[in-house]
Amino acid sequence: VLPNATEQGLQETWNRGMDAELRADCESRVNWQRLEALQAAGGFGYWSRSQLFVGPSESLSPVHYDQYDNIYMQVAGEKRFLLFDPRCADGLYPFPVSHPYDEYAMVDLEQPDLQSFPKLRSLEGRGMVASVKKGEAIFIPTHWWHHVQGLTEPGDGPWSISVNFWFAIHKVLLEGPHPFPPHLE
């Protein structure tokens, strides 16, 4: 879904090939007024896009960051998030800029290799854990590192389904407060 701001509020443009039944289901279930209110209350930039995640309940998304403010909602199943603030980047060994995986860490948090990545040890105790269950949401600020593991609970079924709403950060970059004194801005 790609949103467009109009005088009437948010309007969306759907990707080509989207099944009409799925599109109708999404359109009928999204409370656009609530989304706009959340956007205003959080001081977020414009709603940039959404993504639907459907996968096995034990799915894993290795540690990475997004360049958007993110509201991540769990529709079915449960996920555990391990979050690190942006200042933890050194210990996570990000891939170099312009690398195809430049928003991902080189370390594998499932099987840490402290010989190859010794600075990873400096992050011990610095991560924050959050579990997000069906019907719950989590806010992930732009550039916060997150490692996401699907959890299997009795009765959840074999699927994990999530949807997120990414908000552009241009507003934050263009408006204050900035870390520089006014004469340097």
PDB file of C-alpha atoms in Angstrom:
ATOM      1  CA  VAL A   1       0.000   0.000   0.000  1.00  0.00           C
ATOM      2  CA  LEU A   2       1.427   3.350  -0.983  1.00  0.00           C
ATOM      3  CA  PRO A   3      -0.418   6.283   0.596  1.00  0.00           C
ATOM      4  CA  ASN A   4      -1.098   9.654  -0.994  1.00  0.00           C
ATOM      5  CA  ALA A   5      -2.036  12.700   1.047  1.00  0.00           C
ATOM      6  CA  THR A   6      -5.087  14.530  -0.303  1.00  0.00           C
ATOM      7  CA  GLU A   7      -7.412  17.213   1.020  1.00  0.00           C
ATOM      8  CA  GLN A   8      -9.721  14.403   2.153  1.00  0.00           C
ATOM      9  CA  GLY A   9      -6.908  12.720   4.168  1.00  0.00           C
ATOM     10  CA  LEU A  10      -4.882   9.643   3.393  1.00  0.00           C
ATOM     11  CA  GLN A  11      -5.620   7.751   0.203  1.00  0.00           C
ATOM     12  CA  GLU A  12      -3.798   4.597  -0.806  1.00  0.00           C
ATOM     13  CA  THR A  13      -2.469   3.193  -4.041  1.00  0.00           C
ATOM     14  CA  TRP A  14      -2.339  -0.598  -4.130  1.00  0.00           C
ATOM     15  CA  ASN A  15       0.413  -2.612  -5.735  1.00  0.00           C
ATOM     16  CA  ARG A  16      -0.545  -4.143  -9.057  1.00  0.00           C
ATOM     17  CA  GLY A  17      -1.626  -7.760  -8.838  1.00  0.00           C
ATOM     18  CA  MET A  18      -3.131  -7.394  -5.357  1.00  0.00           C
ATOM     19  CA  ASP A  19      -6.016  -9.797  -4.979  1.00  0.00           C
ATOM     20  CA  ALA A  20      -9.324  -7.868  -4.948  1.00  0.00           C
ATOM     21  CA  GLU A  21     -10.644  -9.844  -1.969  1.00  0.00           C
ATOM     22  CA  LEU A  22      -7.540  -9.128   0.118  1.00  0.00           C
ATOM     23  CA  ARG A  23      -7.668  -5.464  -0.865  1.00  0.00           C
ATOM     24  CA  ALA A  24     -11.342  -5.175   0.124  1.00  0.00           C
ATOM     25  CA  ASP A  25     -10.635  -6.904   3.436  1.00  0.00           C
ATOM     26  CA  CYS A  26      -7.789  -4.483   4.194  1.00  0.00           C
ATOM     27  CA  GLU A  27      -9.788  -1.425   3.187  1.00  0.00           C
ATOM     28  CA  SER A  28     -12.711  -2.394   5.399  1.00  0.00           C
ATOM     29  CA  ARG A  29     -10.559  -3.088   8.474  1.00  0.00           C
ATOM     30  CA  VAL A  30      -8.209  -0.091   8.572  1.00  0.00           C
ATOM     31  CA  ASN A  31      -9.470   2.790  10.687  1.00  0.00           C
ATOM     32  CA  TRP A  32      -7.950   5.676   8.741  1.00  0.00           C
ATOM     33  CA  GLN A  33      -9.037   8.300  11.279  1.00  0.00           C
ATOM     34  CA  ARG A  34      -7.291   6.372  14.055  1.00  0.00           C
ATOM     35  CA  LEU A  35      -4.150   6.064  11.936  1.00  0.00           C
ATOM     36  CA  GLU A  36      -4.153   9.810  11.257  1.00  0.00           C
ATOM     37  CA  ALA A  37      -4.745  10.541  14.972  1.00  0.00           C
ATOM     38  CA  LEU A  38      -1.851   8.257  15.913  1.00  0.00           C
ATOM     39  CA  GLN A  39       0.349   9.960  13.343  1.00  0.00           C
ATOM     40  CA  ALA A  40      -0.505  13.390  14.783  1.00  0.00           C
ATOM     41  CA  ALA A  41      -0.160  12.303  18.428  1.00  0.00           C
ATOM     42  CA  GLY A  42       3.249  10.738  17.799  1.00  0.00           C
ATOM     43  CA  GLY A  43       4.478  13.701  15.784  1.00  0.00           C
ATOM     44  CA  PHE A  44       5.355  11.308  12.980  1.00  0.00           C
ATOM     45  CA  GLY A  45       6.008  12.298   9.412  1.00  0.00           C
ATOM     46  CA  TYR A  46       3.594  11.199   6.727  1.00  0.00           C
ATOM     47  CA  TRP A  47       2.567   7.556   6.492  1.00  0.00           C
ATOM     48  CA  SER A  48       4.981   6.221   3.926  1.00  0.00           C
ATOM     49  CA  ARG A  49       3.948   2.606   3.406  1.00  0.00           C
ATOM     50  CA  SER A  50       2.828  -0.619   4.999  1.00  0.00           C
ATOM     51  CA  GLN A  51       3.952  -4.181   4.686  1.00  0.00           C
ATOM     52  CA  LEU A  52       2.119  -7.404   5.437  1.00  0.00           C
ATOM     53  CA  PHE A  53       4.265 -10.162   6.954  1.00  0.00           C
ATOM     54  CA  VAL A  54       2.948 -13.730   6.700  1.00  0.00           C
ATOM     55  CA  GLY A  55       5.173 -16.624   7.624  1.00  0.00           C
ATOM     56  CA  PRO A  56       5.663 -19.666   9.801  1.00  0.00           C
ATOM     57  CA  SER A  57       5.197 -19.025  13.507  1.00  0.00           C
ATOM     58  CA  GLU A  58       8.901 -19.689  14.164  1.00  0.00           C
ATOM     59  CA  SER A  59      10.048 -17.081  11.619  1.00  0.00           C
ATOM     60  CA  LEU A  60      13.179 -15.022  12.274  1.00  0.00           C
ATOM     61  CA  SER A  61      14.184 -11.594  11.070  1.00  0.00           C
ATOM     62  CA  PRO A  62      17.882 -11.066  11.864  1.00  0.00           C
ATOM     63  CA  VAL A  63      19.009  -7.868  13.552  1.00  0.00           C
ATOM     64  CA  HIS A  64      18.497  -4.828  11.339  1.00  0.00           C
ATOM     65  CA  TYR A  65      17.167  -1.278  11.430  1.00  0.00           C
ATOM     66  CA  ASP A  66      14.623   0.608   9.339  1.00  0.00           C
ATOM     67  CA  GLN A  67      14.883   4.169   8.066  1.00  0.00           C
ATOM     68  CA  TYR A  68      11.313   4.909   9.130  1.00  0.00           C
ATOM     69  CA  ASP A  69       9.412   5.234  12.387  1.00  0.00           C
ATOM     70  CA  ASN A  70       7.536   1.950  12.595  1.00  0.00           C
ATOM     71  CA  ILE A  71       4.310   0.880  14.255  1.00  0.00           C
ATOM     72  CA  TYR A  72       4.343  -2.910  14.074  1.00  0.00           C
ATOM     73  CA  MET A  73       1.076  -4.725  14.802  1.00  0.00           C
ATOM     74  CA  GLN A  74       0.691  -8.438  15.443  1.00  0.00           C
ATOM     75  CA  VAL A  75      -2.437  -9.907  13.808  1.00  0.00           C
ATOM     76  CA  ALA A  76      -1.886 -13.615  14.602  1.00  0.00           C
ATOM     77  CA  GLY A  77       0.722 -15.424  16.657  1.00  0.00           C
ATOM     78  CA  GLU A  78       3.345 -13.749  18.816  1.00  0.00           C
ATOM     79  CA  LYS A  79       6.777 -12.227  18.239  1.00  0.00           C
ATOM     80  CA  ARG A  80       9.642 -11.385  20.546  1.00  0.00           C
ATOM     81  CA  PHE A  81      11.671  -8.283  19.753  1.00  0.00           C
ATOM     82  CA  LEU A  82      15.205  -7.672  20.967  1.00  0.00           C
ATOM     83  CA  LEU A  83      15.824  -3.935  20.537  1.00  0.00           C
ATOM     84  CA  PHE A  84      19.067  -1.937  20.606  1.00  0.00           C
ATOM     85  CA  ASP A  85      19.349   1.831  20.379  1.00  0.00           C
ATOM     86  CA  PRO A  86      21.289   3.274  17.418  1.00  0.00           C
ATOM     87  CA  ARG A  87      24.387   3.865  19.573  1.00  0.00           C
ATOM     88  CA  CYS A  88      24.893   0.070  19.701  1.00  0.00           C
ATOM     89  CA  ALA A  89      25.848  -0.104  16.023  1.00  0.00           C
ATOM     90  CA  ASP A  90      29.571  -0.708  16.647  1.00  0.00           C
ATOM     91  CA  GLY A  91      28.870  -3.843  18.646  1.00  0.00           C
ATOM     92  CA  LEU A  92      26.475  -5.159  15.995  1.00  0.00           C
ATOM     93  CA  TYR A  93      28.940  -4.733  13.114  1.00  0.00           C
ATOM     94  CA  PRO A  94      26.669  -3.284  10.414  1.00  0.00           C
ATOM     95  CA  PHE A  95      27.420  -4.115   6.828  1.00  0.00           C
ATOM     96  CA  PRO A  96      29.137  -1.212   5.020  1.00  0.00           C
ATOM     97  CA  VAL A  97      27.086   1.563   3.443  1.00  0.00           C
ATOM     98  CA  SER A  98      26.028   0.682  -0.125  1.00  0.00           C
ATOM     99  CA  HIS A  99      26.303  -3.041   0.612  1.00  0.00           C
ATOM    100  CA  PRO A 100      23.066  -4.891  -0.350  1.00  0.00           C
ATOM    101  CA  TYR A 101      22.527  -5.624   3.371  1.00  0.00           C
ATOM    102  CA  ASP A 102      23.656  -2.240   4.697  1.00  0.00           C
ATOM    103  CA  GLU A 103      20.678  -2.025   7.085  1.00  0.00           C
ATOM    104  CA  TYR A 104      21.589  -5.388   8.652  1.00  0.00           C
ATOM    105  CA  ALA A 105      24.169  -6.432  11.218  1.00  0.00           C
ATOM    106  CA  MET A 106      26.864  -8.948  10.362  1.00  0.00           C
ATOM    107  CA  VAL A 107      26.541 -10.665  13.754  1.00  0.00           C
ATOM    108  CA  ASP A 108      24.236 -13.636  14.209  1.00  0.00           C
ATOM    109  CA  LEU A 109      22.508 -13.169  17.560  1.00  0.00           C
ATOM    110  CA  GLU A 110      21.263 -16.763  17.438  1.00  0.00           C
ATOM    111  CA  GLN A 111      24.861 -18.060  17.311  1.00  0.00           C
ATOM    112  CA  PRO A 112      27.163 -15.239  18.477  1.00  0.00           C
ATOM    113  CA  ASP A 113      30.785 -15.489  17.311  1.00  0.00           C
ATOM    114  CA  LEU A 114      32.742 -13.455  19.851  1.00  0.00           C
ATOM    115  CA  GLN A 115      36.061 -14.375  18.206  1.00  0.00           C
ATOM    116  CA  SER A 116      35.091 -12.681  14.934  1.00  0.00           C
ATOM    117  CA  PHE A 117      32.960  -9.941  16.544  1.00  0.00           C
ATOM    118  CA  PRO A 118      34.540  -9.112  19.939  1.00  0.00           C
ATOM    119  CA  LYS A 119      32.692  -5.768  20.355  1.00  0.00           C
ATOM    120  CA  LEU A 120      29.426  -7.728  20.527  1.00  0.00           C
ATOM    121  CA  ARG A 121      30.336  -8.458  24.148  1.00  0.00           C
ATOM    122  CA  SER A 122      29.916  -4.725  24.933  1.00  0.00           C
ATOM    123  CA  LEU A 123      26.180  -5.042  24.231  1.00  0.00           C
ATOM    124  CA  GLU A 124      25.530  -7.558  26.998  1.00  0.00           C
ATOM    125  CA  GLY A 125      22.644  -6.218  29.077  1.00  0.00           C
ATOM    126  CA  ARG A 126      21.958  -3.296  26.702  1.00  0.00           C
ATOM    127  CA  GLY A 127      19.199  -4.899  24.637  1.00  0.00           C
ATOM    128  CA  MET A 128      15.530  -4.543  25.542  1.00  0.00           C
ATOM    129  CA  VAL A 129      13.074  -7.406  25.086  1.00  0.00           C
ATOM    130  CA  ALA A 130       9.417  -6.945  24.179  1.00  0.00           C
ATOM    131  CA  SER A 131       6.840  -9.604  23.338  1.00  0.00           C
ATOM    132  CA  VAL A 132       4.026  -8.601  21.016  1.00  0.00           C
ATOM    133  CA  LYS A 133       0.933 -10.795  21.033  1.00  0.00           C
ATOM    134  CA  LYS A 134      -2.109 -10.918  18.770  1.00  0.00           C
ATOM    135  CA  GLY A 135      -3.854  -7.533  18.853  1.00  0.00           C
ATOM    136  CA  GLU A 136      -0.841  -5.693  20.285  1.00  0.00           C
ATOM    137  CA  ALA A 137       1.542  -3.213  18.673  1.00  0.00           C
ATOM    138  CA  ILE A 138       5.040  -1.918  19.267  1.00  0.00           C
ATOM    139  CA  PHE A 139       6.608   1.384  18.225  1.00  0.00           C
ATOM    140  CA  ILE A 140      10.129   1.051  16.826  1.00  0.00           C
ATOM    141  CA  PRO A 141      11.818   4.425  16.294  1.00  0.00           C
ATOM    142  CA  THR A 142      13.844   5.005  13.162  1.00  0.00           C
ATOM    143  CA  HIS A 143      17.330   3.470  13.182  1.00  0.00           C
ATOM    144  CA  TRP A 144      16.672   1.306  16.250  1.00  0.00           C
ATOM    145  CA  TRP A 145      18.137  -2.154  15.720  1.00  0.00           C
ATOM    146  CA  HIS A 146      15.689  -5.038  16.147  1.00  0.00           C
ATOM    147  CA  HIS A 147      15.954  -8.823  16.023  1.00  0.00           C
ATOM    148  CA  VAL A 148      12.517 -10.433  15.661  1.00  0.00           C
ATOM    149  CA  GLN A 149      11.686 -14.044  16.519  1.00  0.00           C
ATOM    150  CA  GLY A 150       8.298 -15.661  15.998  1.00  0.00           C
ATOM    151  CA  LEU A 151       7.035 -17.617  18.997  1.00  0.00           C
ATOM    152  CA  THR A 152       4.763 -20.622  18.990  1.00  0.00           C
ATOM    153  CA  GLU A 153       2.076 -20.792  21.641  1.00  0.00           C
ATOM    154  CA  PRO A 154      -0.527 -23.553  21.949  1.00  0.00           C
ATOM    155  CA  GLY A 155      -3.572 -22.677  19.879  1.00  0.00           C
ATOM    156  CA  ASP A 156      -1.789 -20.021  17.786  1.00  0.00           C
ATOM    157  CA  GLY A 157      -1.675 -22.153  14.673  1.00  0.00           C
ATOM    158  CA  PRO A 158       1.214 -22.453  12.251  1.00  0.00           C
ATOM    159  CA  TRP A 159       1.248 -18.835  11.013  1.00  0.00           C
ATOM    160  CA  SER A 160       2.502 -15.514  12.237  1.00  0.00           C
ATOM    161  CA  ILE A 161       0.808 -12.527  10.621  1.00  0.00           C
ATOM    162  CA  SER A 162       1.879  -8.927  11.189  1.00  0.00           C
ATOM    163  CA  VAL A 163       1.409  -5.573   9.509  1.00  0.00           C
ATOM    164  CA  ASN A 164       3.415  -2.442   9.960  1.00  0.00           C
ATOM    165  CA  PHE A 165       2.974   1.224   9.249  1.00  0.00           C
ATOM    166  CA  TRP A 166       6.155   3.073   8.317  1.00  0.00           C
ATOM    167  CA  PHE A 167       6.200   6.841   8.779  1.00  0.00           C
ATOM    168  CA  ALA A 168       8.704   9.011   6.929  1.00  0.00           C
ATOM    169  CA  ILE A 169      11.235  10.833   9.074  1.00  0.00           C
ATOM    170  CA  HIS A 170      11.692  13.829   6.754  1.00  0.00           C
ATOM    171  CA  LYS A 171       9.641  16.016   9.103  1.00  0.00           C
ATOM    172  CA  VAL A 172      11.980  15.189  11.985  1.00  0.00           C
ATOM    173  CA  LEU A 173      15.030  15.952   9.866  1.00  0.00           C
ATOM    174  CA  LEU A 174      13.672  19.255   8.556  1.00  0.00           C
ATOM    175  CA  GLU A 175      12.181  20.621  11.779  1.00  0.00           C
ATOM    176  CA  GLY A 176      13.765  21.235  15.186  1.00  0.00           C
ATOM    177  CA  PRO A 177      14.870  20.523  17.694  1.00  0.00           C
ATOM    178  CA  HIS A 178      18.288  19.789  16.262  1.00  0.00           C
ATOM    179  CA  PRO A 179      21.421  18.991  18.209  1.00  0.00           C
ATOM    180  CA  PHE A 180      23.220  22.024  16.755  1.00  0.00           C
ATOM    181  CA  PRO A 181      23.030  25.571  18.102  1.00  0.00           C
ATOM    182  CA  PRO A 182      20.942  27.899  15.898  1.00  0.00           C
ATOM    183  CA  HIS A 183      24.008  29.615  14.355  1.00  0.00           C
ATOM    184  CA  LEU A 184      25.184  26.239  12.954  1.00  0.00           C
ATOM    185  CA  GLU A 185      21.885  25.059  11.510  1.00  0.00           C
TER     186      GLU A 185
END
